[in-house]
Amino acid sequence: MSESPKAEAAVASDFIRQIVASDLKNGKHTSVCTRFPPEPNGYLHIGHAKSISLNFGIARDFGGVCHLRFDDTNPVKEDVEYVDSIQEDVRWLGFDWGDKRFYASDYFERLYEYAVELIQKGKAYVCHLTAEETRAYRGTLTEPGRNSPYRDRSVDENLALFEQMRRGELAEGACVLRAKIDMASGNINLRDPAVYRIKKAHHHRTGDKWCIYPMYDFAHGLSDAIEGITHSICTLEFEDHRPLYDWFLDQLDVPCHPLQIEFARLNLTYTVLSKRKLLQLVRDGHVDGWDDPRMPTIAGYRRRGYTPESIRNFCDRIGVAKANSTVDVAMLEHSIREDLNRRAPRAMAVLKPLKVVIDNYPDGRVEEVSAVNNPEDAGAGTRSVPFSRVLYIEQDDFREIPPPKYFRLSPGREVRLRYAYFVTCQSVVKDPQTGEVTEVHCTYDPATRGGDAPDGRKVKSTLHWVSAPHAVDAEVRLYDRLFAAEFPERGENFLDALNPSSLEIVPGCKLEPSLANRQPGDRVQFERQGYFCVDTKLSQPGALVFNRIVGLKDAWARIEKRGG
Ligand code: ATP
Ligand code: MG
């Protein structure tokens, strides 16, 4: 049986891939070239991951190439820190641009020549209207605009003025170069948009060579054409710019005319995906940098402990559509949980310890019990965990007065200590001042070693535990969503939607000794708690810091079960 129909179906799995497949089939193109064009004015976020996965994914699926192009035409907001972080993040996601790394700023000379060509063809003019006047002349959605009084100056005058702009002889804001299209167009983008503006700013790559900079709409399409891009994929807000994209390419003598295709950008519940707003969170200290584990940046997810596979799977799962929508953040959390469920070794860790003394267990005795490393992966084997007379369990796993349906430890109740023994609570010790339980005293049944009773009696709960003398101390950082509101941007100020308890730092956690040598970036499941990752910035040998990647409860699986 032939594999090809299946391969074709996989390849043409969304409307963009269908266009690409048909362009290849009907000979419009013999190979595919896409690009991911970030502006280096911030770190990449999960929305960019969708675009990366789409552009690089199409190149991969159709045997083409994908360029990484820095859209660095605005000198004021851009920075090499961002250039470096973008490359690191794309690579970490698992994509490779080979030697196809470009900068729009490398085309400044050619873009300038294209602008001159536009002037020579009578399709651009230097305009001295102020910003305010320009707005007034532009008209509105219902009213046509008016022609600028500078619109009909001669080609020679325009050429001379543009040259003066380039030489820095005119002040910032004194004039702009505008395309001469149609001030009455129903599409406001076509009402003589700006092509070049004066900006006496230092550029992170071209230094002080230029004091005029091309506008996005002009630079972007031409950069695509210069690079031989076949399919220029962008987000929906550029749909109204497509006629302008095409207009520039139609006027000028360009090597090719790429096809712009728009898709819906990713929006996520409880999340803000705008570089400007993310920058504000960083600058105003609402988070601890771009890679704060609560940030929806690739760097943040990486530090939190997300795997590149989980993010790629998420991007595949959400698909590519033509209509804007918002994806439930639970779906992203489901992707990482699903990945780590398969891969992460299990361990026992007590985050909020309560001391347990097994009164009938010999003092000084230590037994090694055998624990399964990963029930999802038979090959992961077992490890031994020390058990002794004094242990820690979670404070939450004990109630002196158990509420109804509370089956964990309480006076007189028998429970299982995972992989070890059944224990029964006999008494408690309290702080005489506060009345708080500081120690729980139990007895164990030596016949239940391994966790089962030979007489077949059952217990209703199984607790994780750590042997006190063997415990490794650690700090654990419990993260909740950065925003408490499902749609943080709907209110007046997105900062009002910040979740005041998005980070809980829990010092003095007690880990089983096998975790002592975990390295930064290592991921592990703390049984009954969630998935955790050793922090790459704060963790030190002997002073481990773990980030909670995600808890175990899968909201998305529940949503799917309910049928959406
Ligand atoms: P932001 O709106 O966050 O400032 P941007 O669009 O200005 O993002 P760019 O650096 O220009 O950021 O984006 C690079 C590429 O990533 C563009 O092609 C853009 O369309 C795409 N992109 C940006 N945000 C999203 C998103 N939320 N979903 C999908 N693609 C996105
Ligand atoms: Mg942009």
Coordinates of C-alpha atoms and ligand atoms in Angstrom, one line a residue:
M1 CA 0.0 0.0 0.0
S2 CA 1.2 3.4 -0.8
E3 CA 1.9 5.9 2.0
S4 CA 1.5 9.0 -0.1
P5 CA -2.2 9.8 0.4
K6 CA -1.7 9.7 4.1
A7 CA 1.4 11.8 3.9
E8 CA -0.5 14.2 1.7
A9 CA -3.3 14.4 4.1
A10 CA -0.9 15.1 7.0
V11 CA 0.9 17.8 5.0
A12 CA -2.3 19.6 3.9
S13 CA -3.8 19.5 7.4
D14 CA -4.7 23.2 7.5
F15 CA -5.8 25.8 5.1
I16 CA -2.3 27.3 4.7
R17 CA -0.7 23.9 4.0
Q18 CA -3.5 23.4 1.5
I19 CA -2.5 26.5 -0.3
V20 CA 1.2 25.6 -0.2
A21 CA 0.4 22.1 -1.4
S22 CA -1.6 23.3 -4.3
D23 CA 1.0 26.0 -5.3
L24 CA 3.6 23.1 -5.5
K25 CA 1.2 20.8 -7.3
N26 CA 0.2 23.3 -10.0
G27 CA 3.8 24.4 -10.5
K28 CA 3.5 28.0 -9.2
H29 CA 6.5 27.1 -7.1
T30 CA 9.0 24.3 -7.2
S31 CA 10.1 24.8 -3.6
V32 CA 8.7 26.5 -0.5
C33 CA 10.3 29.4 1.4
T34 CA 8.7 30.8 4.6
R35 CA 10.0 33.1 7.2
F36 CA 9.6 33.9 10.9
P37 CA 10.0 37.7 11.2
P38 CA 10.2 38.8 14.8
E39 CA 10.8 42.4 15.8
P40 CA 13.7 42.3 18.3
N41 CA 11.8 44.5 20.8
G42 CA 11.0 41.9 23.4
Y43 CA 11.2 38.2 24.2
L44 CA 9.2 35.6 22.3
H45 CA 5.9 34.5 23.8
I46 CA 3.7 31.4 23.3
G47 CA 1.9 33.2 20.5
H48 CA 5.2 33.5 18.6
A49 CA 5.6 29.7 19.2
K50 CA 2.5 29.2 17.1
S51 CA 3.9 31.3 14.3
I52 CA 7.3 29.6 14.6
S53 CA 5.8 26.1 14.6
L54 CA 3.7 27.1 11.5
N55 CA 6.4 28.7 9.5
F56 CA 9.2 26.2 10.3
G57 CA 6.7 23.3 10.3
I58 CA 5.6 24.1 6.7
A59 CA 9.2 24.4 5.5
R60 CA 9.9 21.0 7.1
D61 CA 6.8 19.3 5.8
F62 CA 7.3 20.4 2.2
G63 CA 11.1 20.1 2.1
G64 CA 11.6 23.8 1.9
V65 CA 13.4 26.4 4.1
C66 CA 12.3 28.9 6.7
H67 CA 14.3 32.1 7.3
L68 CA 14.7 33.8 10.6
R69 CA 14.4 37.4 9.8
F70 CA 14.8 40.2 12.4
D71 CA 12.4 42.9 11.5
D72 CA 14.6 45.5 12.9
T73 CA 13.4 48.7 11.3
N74 CA 12.5 50.6 14.4
P75 CA 15.8 51.6 16.1
V76 CA 14.2 53.0 19.2
K77 CA 12.8 49.8 20.8
E78 CA 15.2 47.2 19.6
D79 CA 18.1 45.6 21.4
V80 CA 20.7 42.9 20.9
E81 CA 19.5 41.2 24.2
Y82 CA 16.3 40.5 22.3
V83 CA 18.1 39.3 19.2
D84 CA 20.0 36.8 21.3
S85 CA 17.0 35.6 23.3
I86 CA 15.0 35.1 20.1
Q87 CA 17.6 32.8 18.6
E88 CA 18.0 30.9 21.8
D89 CA 14.2 30.4 22.0
V90 CA 13.7 29.3 18.4
R91 CA 16.5 26.8 18.7
W92 CA 15.2 25.5 22.1
L93 CA 11.8 25.0 20.5
G94 CA 13.6 22.6 18.1
F95 CA 13.7 24.6 14.9
D96 CA 16.7 25.4 12.7
W97 CA 17.2 28.2 10.2
G98 CA 20.6 26.9 9.1
D99 CA 22.4 29.8 7.5
K100 CA 19.2 31.6 6.7
R101 CA 19.4 34.3 9.4
F102 CA 18.7 37.8 8.0
Y103 CA 18.1 41.3 9.3
A104 CA 15.8 43.8 7.6
S105 CA 18.4 46.4 8.4
D106 CA 20.8 44.6 6.0
Y107 CA 18.4 45.7 3.3
F108 CA 18.4 49.4 4.3
E109 CA 20.4 50.4 1.2
R110 CA 18.2 48.4 -1.2
L111 CA 15.0 49.6 0.5
Y112 CA 16.3 53.2 0.1
E113 CA 16.8 52.4 -3.6
Y114 CA 13.3 51.0 -3.9
A115 CA 11.9 54.2 -2.4
V116 CA 13.9 56.2 -4.9
E117 CA 12.4 54.0 -7.6
L118 CA 8.9 54.7 -6.3
I119 CA 9.6 58.5 -6.4
Q120 CA 11.0 58.2 -9.9
K121 CA 7.8 56.4 -11.0
G122 CA 5.8 59.3 -9.5
K123 CA 4.4 57.0 -6.8
A124 CA 5.8 58.7 -3.8
Y125 CA 6.3 62.2 -2.4
V126 CA 7.8 64.0 0.5
C127 CA 5.0 65.5 2.6
H128 CA 5.4 68.2 5.3
L129 CA 2.1 67.9 7.0
T130 CA 2.4 67.6 10.7
A131 CA 1.3 64.4 12.3
E132 CA -1.9 66.1 13.4
E133 CA -2.6 67.5 10.0
T134 CA -1.9 64.2 8.4
R135 CA -4.5 62.6 10.6
A136 CA -7.1 65.3 9.7
Y137 CA -6.4 64.8 6.0
R138 CA -6.7 61.1 6.3
G139 CA -10.4 61.1 6.7
T140 CA -12.4 58.4 8.6
L141 CA -13.9 55.0 7.9
T142 CA -16.9 56.8 6.5
E143 CA -15.3 59.9 4.9
P144 CA -12.7 59.9 2.2
G145 CA -9.4 61.7 2.9
R146 CA -8.1 64.8 1.2
N147 CA -5.0 65.1 -0.9
S148 CA -2.0 66.6 0.8
P149 CA -0.9 70.0 -0.6
Y150 CA 2.5 68.4 -1.2
R151 CA 1.2 65.5 -3.2
D152 CA 1.9 66.9 -6.6
R153 CA 5.4 68.2 -6.3
S154 CA 7.7 67.1 -9.1
V155 CA 9.8 64.0 -9.1
D156 CA 13.0 66.0 -9.0
E157 CA 11.9 68.0 -6.0
N158 CA 10.9 64.8 -4.2
L159 CA 14.2 63.1 -5.1
A160 CA 16.1 66.1 -3.8
L161 CA 14.1 66.3 -0.6
F162 CA 14.4 62.6 0.1
E163 CA 18.1 62.8 -0.4
Q164 CA 18.1 65.7 2.1
M165 CA 16.1 63.5 4.5
R166 CA 18.8 60.8 4.2
R167 CA 21.6 63.2 4.7
G168 CA 20.1 64.3 8.0
E169 CA 19.5 67.8 6.8
L170 CA 15.9 67.9 7.9
A171 CA 14.6 67.7 11.4
E172 CA 12.9 64.7 12.9
G173 CA 9.2 65.0 12.2
A174 CA 9.7 67.7 9.5
C175 CA 8.5 65.5 6.8
V176 CA 7.9 61.9 5.7
L177 CA 8.0 60.1 2.4
R178 CA 4.5 58.9 1.5
A179 CA 3.3 56.5 -1.2
K180 CA 0.9 58.2 -3.6
I181 CA -2.0 55.8 -3.8
D182 CA -5.5 56.9 -3.2
M183 CA -6.8 59.3 -0.5
A184 CA -10.4 58.2 -1.2
S185 CA -9.7 54.5 -0.8
G186 CA -12.1 52.6 1.3
N187 CA -9.1 51.0 2.9
I188 CA -7.4 53.6 5.1
N189 CA -4.1 51.8 4.7
L190 CA -4.0 52.9 1.1
R191 CA -4.6 56.6 1.8
D192 CA -1.0 57.6 1.0
P193 CA 0.7 55.7 3.8
A194 CA 4.1 56.8 5.1
V195 CA 7.1 54.9 3.6
Y196 CA 10.0 56.5 5.3
R197 CA 10.4 58.7 8.4
I198 CA 13.2 60.7 9.9
K199 CA 14.5 59.2 13.1
K200 CA 17.8 60.4 14.4
A201 CA 18.3 57.3 16.5
H202 CA 21.1 54.9 17.0
H203 CA 20.4 51.5 15.5
H204 CA 21.7 48.4 17.3
R205 CA 23.2 47.1 14.0
T206 CA 23.6 50.0 11.6
G207 CA 24.8 52.4 14.2
D208 CA 24.4 56.1 13.1
K209 CA 24.6 55.3 9.4
W210 CA 20.9 56.0 8.9
C211 CA 18.6 58.8 10.1
I212 CA 15.7 57.7 8.0
Y213 CA 14.0 54.4 8.6
P214 CA 11.4 52.5 6.4
M215 CA 7.9 51.8 7.7
Y216 CA 6.9 48.3 8.4
D217 CA 4.5 47.8 5.5
F218 CA 7.1 49.0 3.0
A219 CA 10.1 47.1 4.5
H220 CA 8.3 43.9 5.2
G221 CA 7.0 42.9 1.8
L222 CA 10.2 44.1 0.1
S223 CA 12.3 42.0 2.5
D224 CA 10.1 39.0 1.7
A225 CA 10.6 39.7 -2.0
I226 CA 14.4 40.2 -1.6
E227 CA 14.7 36.8 0.2
G228 CA 12.5 34.9 -2.3
I229 CA 9.8 34.1 0.2
T230 CA 7.0 32.1 -1.4
H231 CA 4.4 32.3 1.4
S232 CA 4.4 35.2 3.8
I233 CA 2.3 34.1 6.7
C234 CA 1.2 36.6 9.2
T235 CA -1.6 37.3 11.7
L236 CA -5.1 38.5 10.9
E237 CA -4.6 42.1 11.8
F238 CA -2.5 42.4 8.6
E239 CA -5.4 41.3 6.4
D240 CA -6.3 45.0 5.7
H241 CA -2.6 45.7 4.9
R242 CA -2.4 43.0 2.2
P243 CA -3.5 45.4 -0.6
L244 CA -0.7 47.7 0.5
Y245 CA 1.8 44.7 0.6
D246 CA 0.7 43.9 -2.9
W247 CA 0.7 47.5 -4.1
F248 CA 4.4 48.1 -3.2
L249 CA 5.4 44.8 -4.9
D250 CA 3.4 45.7 -8.0
Q251 CA 4.9 49.1 -8.4
L252 CA 8.5 48.0 -8.0
D253 CA 10.9 45.9 -10.0
V254 CA 11.2 43.1 -7.4
P255 CA 12.6 39.6 -7.8
C256 CA 9.3 37.9 -6.8
H257 CA 5.9 38.6 -5.4
P258 CA 5.2 36.5 -2.3
L259 CA 1.7 35.5 -1.3
Q260 CA 0.6 37.0 2.1
I261 CA -1.6 34.6 4.0
E262 CA -3.2 35.6 7.3
F263 CA -4.1 33.3 10.2
A264 CA -5.7 33.9 13.6
R265 CA -3.2 34.8 16.3
L266 CA -3.1 32.8 19.5
N267 CA -5.0 34.1 22.5
L268 CA -4.9 32.3 25.8
T269 CA -7.2 32.6 28.7
Y270 CA -5.7 34.1 31.9
T271 CA -2.8 35.3 29.8
V272 CA -1.6 38.5 28.1
L273 CA 0.3 38.1 24.8
S274 CA 1.5 41.4 23.8
K275 CA 5.2 42.3 24.0
R276 CA 4.4 45.8 25.0
K277 CA 2.4 44.6 28.0
L278 CA 4.9 41.9 28.9
L279 CA 7.6 44.6 28.8
Q280 CA 5.6 46.6 31.2
L281 CA 5.3 43.7 33.6
V282 CA 9.1 43.4 33.5
R283 CA 9.9 47.1 33.7
D284 CA 7.5 47.8 36.5
G285 CA 8.7 44.8 38.5
H286 CA 5.5 42.8 38.6
V287 CA 7.5 39.8 37.6
D288 CA 11.2 38.9 38.0
G289 CA 12.3 39.4 34.4
W290 CA 11.3 38.1 31.0
D291 CA 12.1 34.5 32.1
D292 CA 10.0 34.7 35.3
P293 CA 8.4 31.2 35.4
R294 CA 5.0 32.9 35.5
M295 CA 5.6 34.7 32.2
P296 CA 4.0 33.4 29.0
T297 CA 7.4 33.8 27.3
I298 CA 9.3 30.9 25.8
A299 CA 12.1 31.8 28.3
G300 CA 9.5 31.8 31.1
Y301 CA 8.1 28.4 30.2
R302 CA 11.6 27.0 29.7
R303 CA 12.6 28.1 33.2
R304 CA 9.3 26.9 34.6
G305 CA 10.2 23.4 33.3
Y306 CA 8.0 23.1 30.2
T307 CA 9.6 20.9 27.5
P308 CA 9.9 22.0 23.8
E309 CA 7.9 18.9 22.8
S310 CA 5.0 19.9 25.0
I311 CA 4.9 23.4 23.4
R312 CA 5.2 22.0 19.9
N313 CA 2.4 19.5 20.6
F314 CA 0.3 22.3 21.9
C315 CA 0.8 24.3 18.7
D316 CA -0.1 21.3 16.6
R317 CA -3.2 20.6 18.7
I318 CA -4.6 24.1 18.5
G319 CA -4.3 24.1 14.7
V320 CA -4.5 27.1 12.4
A321 CA -7.6 28.9 11.7
K322 CA -8.8 32.0 9.9
A323 CA -11.0 33.3 12.7
N324 CA -9.8 34.7 16.0
S325 CA -10.6 32.8 19.1
T326 CA -9.2 32.2 22.6
V327 CA -7.6 28.9 23.6
D328 CA -8.2 27.6 27.2
V329 CA -4.8 27.7 29.0
A330 CA -5.8 24.4 30.5
M331 CA -5.0 22.9 27.1
L332 CA -1.4 24.1 27.3
E333 CA -1.2 22.7 30.9
H334 CA -2.6 19.4 29.6
S335 CA 0.2 19.2 27.0
I336 CA 3.0 19.5 29.5
R337 CA 1.3 17.1 31.9
E338 CA 0.8 14.6 29.2
D339 CA 4.5 14.8 28.2
L340 CA 5.9 14.6 31.7
N341 CA 3.5 11.8 32.7
R342 CA 5.4 9.7 30.2
R343 CA 8.8 11.0 31.0
A344 CA 9.3 12.4 34.5
P345 CA 10.7 10.2 37.2
R346 CA 8.6 10.0 40.4
A347 CA 9.8 10.9 43.8
M348 CA 8.5 11.7 47.2
A349 CA 8.7 15.2 48.6
V350 CA 6.9 16.8 51.5
L351 CA 6.2 20.4 50.9
K352 CA 4.7 21.4 54.3
P353 CA 6.1 18.9 56.7
L354 CA 4.5 17.4 59.8
K355 CA 6.7 15.1 61.9
V356 CA 5.5 11.5 62.4
V357 CA 7.1 9.2 64.9
I358 CA 6.5 5.4 64.6
D359 CA 6.6 4.5 68.3
N360 CA 7.0 0.7 67.8
Y361 CA 9.7 1.0 65.1
P362 CA 13.2 0.4 66.5
D363 CA 15.2 3.6 67.0
G364 CA 18.2 3.7 64.7
R365 CA 16.9 1.1 62.3
V366 CA 16.8 2.1 58.6
E367 CA 15.2 0.0 55.9
E368 CA 15.4 0.5 52.2
V369 CA 12.0 0.2 50.5
S370 CA 11.7 -0.2 46.8
A371 CA 9.9 2.5 44.9
V372 CA 8.8 2.6 41.2
N373 CA 10.5 5.3 39.2
N374 CA 7.8 5.7 36.6
P375 CA 4.6 3.6 36.4
E376 CA 4.2 4.7 32.8
D377 CA 7.7 3.5 31.8
A378 CA 8.6 0.0 32.8
G379 CA 12.2 0.6 31.7
A380 CA 12.6 3.3 34.3
G381 CA 13.1 0.7 37.0
T382 CA 13.0 1.2 40.8
R383 CA 15.0 3.0 43.4
S384 CA 15.4 2.4 47.1
V385 CA 14.1 4.9 49.6
P386 CA 15.1 4.9 53.3
F387 CA 12.4 4.4 55.9
S388 CA 13.0 5.0 59.6
R389 CA 11.3 5.8 62.9
V390 CA 10.9 9.5 62.3
L391 CA 9.3 10.7 59.1
Y392 CA 7.6 13.7 57.6
I393 CA 4.2 13.7 56.0
E394 CA 2.2 16.7 54.6
Q395 CA 0.4 18.8 57.1
D396 CA -2.6 18.5 54.9
D397 CA -2.6 14.7 55.2
F398 CA -3.4 14.9 58.9
R399 CA -6.5 16.2 60.7
E400 CA -7.0 15.9 64.4
I401 CA -10.7 16.1 63.8
P402 CA -11.4 14.7 60.4
P403 CA -14.2 16.3 58.4
P404 CA -16.7 14.0 56.7
K405 CA -15.1 12.1 53.8
Y406 CA -11.6 12.9 55.0
F407 CA -9.8 9.5 54.7
R408 CA -6.3 10.5 55.4
L409 CA -4.5 10.2 58.7
S410 CA -6.4 11.1 61.9
P411 CA -6.4 9.7 65.5
G412 CA -7.3 6.0 65.4
R413 CA -7.2 5.8 61.5
E414 CA -4.9 3.4 59.6
V415 CA -3.3 4.6 56.3
R416 CA -0.7 3.3 54.0
L417 CA 2.7 5.0 53.7
R418 CA 3.5 4.5 50.1
Y419 CA 5.9 1.6 49.4
A420 CA 6.4 1.0 53.1
Y421 CA 3.9 0.1 55.8
F422 CA 0.4 0.6 57.2
V423 CA 0.5 3.0 60.1
T424 CA -2.2 3.9 62.7
C425 CA -2.3 7.2 64.5
Q426 CA -2.2 6.8 68.2
S427 CA -1.7 10.2 69.7
V428 CA -0.5 13.8 68.9
V429 CA 1.8 16.3 70.5
K430 CA 0.7 19.9 70.5
D431 CA 2.4 23.2 70.9
P432 CA 1.3 24.2 74.4
Q433 CA 1.1 27.8 73.3
T434 CA -0.7 27.6 70.0
G435 CA -2.4 24.2 70.3
E436 CA -1.0 23.3 66.9
V437 CA -0.2 19.7 66.3
T438 CA 3.6 19.4 66.1
E439 CA 4.1 15.7 66.1
V440 CA 1.9 12.7 65.2
H441 CA 2.6 9.4 66.9
C442 CA 1.8 6.2 65.1
T443 CA 2.3 2.5 65.3
Y444 CA 3.2 0.4 62.2
D445 CA 2.2 -3.1 61.3
P446 CA 5.4 -5.0 60.4
A447 CA 3.4 -7.5 58.4
T448 CA 2.4 -4.8 55.8
R449 CA 5.8 -4.2 54.4
G450 CA 5.7 -3.1 50.8
G451 CA 2.3 -1.7 51.4
D452 CA -0.2 -4.6 51.6
A453 CA -1.7 -6.4 54.5
P454 CA -1.5 -10.3 54.4
D455 CA -4.9 -10.5 56.0
G456 CA -6.4 -8.5 53.1
R457 CA -7.5 -5.5 55.1
K458 CA -7.8 -2.3 53.1
V459 CA -7.0 1.3 53.9
K460 CA -8.6 4.2 52.2
S461 CA -5.6 6.3 51.6
T462 CA -1.9 6.2 50.7
L463 CA 0.4 9.0 51.8
H464 CA 3.8 10.1 50.6
W465 CA 6.5 10.5 53.2
V466 CA 10.1 11.3 53.7
S467 CA 12.4 9.8 56.3
A468 CA 13.4 12.7 58.6
P469 CA 17.1 11.9 59.2
H470 CA 17.6 11.3 55.4
A471 CA 15.6 14.3 54.1
V472 CA 17.1 16.8 51.8
D473 CA 15.9 20.4 52.4
A474 CA 14.7 22.4 49.5
E475 CA 12.7 25.5 48.6
V476 CA 9.7 25.0 46.4
R477 CA 8.0 27.7 44.4
L478 CA 4.4 27.1 43.8
Y479 CA 3.1 29.1 40.8
D480 CA -0.5 30.0 40.1
R481 CA -1.7 31.9 37.0
L482 CA -0.2 35.3 36.7
F483 CA -3.7 36.8 36.0
A484 CA -6.7 36.0 38.0
A485 CA -9.1 37.1 35.3
E486 CA -10.0 34.8 32.4
F487 CA -9.7 37.7 30.0
P488 CA -7.2 40.1 31.6
E489 CA -7.3 42.5 28.7
R490 CA -11.1 43.1 28.9
G491 CA -10.9 45.5 31.9
E492 CA -9.7 49.1 31.9
N493 CA -6.1 48.1 32.9
F494 CA -4.7 44.7 32.5
L495 CA -2.6 45.2 35.6
D496 CA -5.8 45.2 37.7
A497 CA -6.2 41.5 36.7
L498 CA -2.9 40.4 38.2
N499 CA -3.2 37.5 40.6
P500 CA -1.8 38.7 43.9
S501 CA -1.0 35.1 44.9
S502 CA 0.7 33.9 41.7
L503 CA 3.8 32.9 43.6
E504 CA 4.0 31.1 46.9
I505 CA 7.6 30.4 48.1
V506 CA 7.7 27.4 50.4
P507 CA 10.9 27.0 52.3
G508 CA 11.9 24.0 54.3
C509 CA 10.5 21.3 52.1
K510 CA 11.7 17.8 52.8
L511 CA 12.7 15.7 49.8
E512 CA 13.7 12.0 49.5
P513 CA 17.5 11.7 49.4
S514 CA 17.6 10.5 45.8
L515 CA 16.8 14.1 44.8
A516 CA 19.9 15.5 46.4
N517 CA 21.9 15.6 43.2
R518 CA 19.3 16.9 40.8
Q519 CA 20.7 19.4 38.4
P520 CA 19.2 22.7 37.2
G521 CA 16.6 21.9 34.6
D522 CA 15.9 18.4 35.8
R523 CA 12.2 17.6 35.9
V524 CA 10.5 15.2 38.3
Q525 CA 7.0 14.3 39.5
F526 CA 6.5 14.8 43.3
E527 CA 4.0 12.1 43.9
R528 CA 0.5 13.5 44.6
Q529 CA 1.7 17.0 44.1
G530 CA 2.6 17.8 40.5
Y531 CA 5.6 18.2 38.2
F532 CA 8.6 20.2 39.3
C533 CA 11.8 21.5 37.8
V534 CA 15.0 22.5 39.4
D535 CA 15.3 26.2 38.9
T536 CA 18.1 27.2 36.5
K537 CA 18.8 30.5 38.2
L538 CA 18.2 30.2 41.9
S539 CA 19.1 26.6 42.7
Q540 CA 22.5 25.8 44.2
P541 CA 24.1 22.4 45.1
G542 CA 22.9 21.9 48.7
A543 CA 20.3 24.6 48.4
L544 CA 17.9 23.3 45.8
V545 CA 15.1 25.4 44.5
F546 CA 12.2 23.7 42.6
N547 CA 9.6 25.3 40.4
R548 CA 6.2 23.7 40.2
I549 CA 5.6 23.3 36.5
V550 CA 2.0 22.2 36.8
G551 CA -0.2 20.3 39.3
L552 CA -1.5 16.9 38.7
K553 CA -5.2 17.8 38.3
D554 CA -6.1 17.9 34.6
A555 CA -8.7 20.5 34.0
W556 CA -8.5 20.0 30.3
A557 CA -9.1 16.2 30.4
R558 CA -12.2 17.0 32.4
I559 CA -13.3 19.5 29.8
E560 CA -12.8 17.0 27.0
K561 CA -14.7 14.4 28.9
R562 CA -17.6 16.7 29.2
G563 CA -17.4 17.2 25.5
G564 CA -16.0 20.7 25.3
Ligands
ATP1 P1 3.0 41.5 19.9 O1 1.6 41.7 19.4 O2 3.1 40.5 21.0 O3 3.8 42.7 20.1 P2 4.1 41.3 17.3 O4 3.2 40.8 16.3 O5 4.4 42.7 17.3 O6 3.7 40.7 18.7 P3 6.5 40.4 16.0 O7 7.8 40.3 16.6 O8 6.2 41.3 15.0 O9 5.5 40.6 17.3 O10 6.0 38.9 15.6 C1 6.7 38.0 14.8 C2 5.7 37.1 14.2 O11 5.0 36.4 15.2 C3 4.7 37.8 13.3 O12 4.6 37.1 12.1 C4 3.5 37.8 14.1 O13 2.4 37.8 13.3 C5 3.6 36.5 14.9 N1 2.8 36.6 16.1 C6 2.9 37.5 17.1 N2 2.0 37.3 18.1 C7 1.3 36.1 17.7 C8 0.3 35.4 18.3 N3 -0.3 35.7 19.5 N4 -0.1 34.3 17.7 C9 0.4 33.9 16.5 N5 1.4 34.6 15.9 C10 1.9 35.7 16.5
MG2 MG 4.8 43.1 14.9

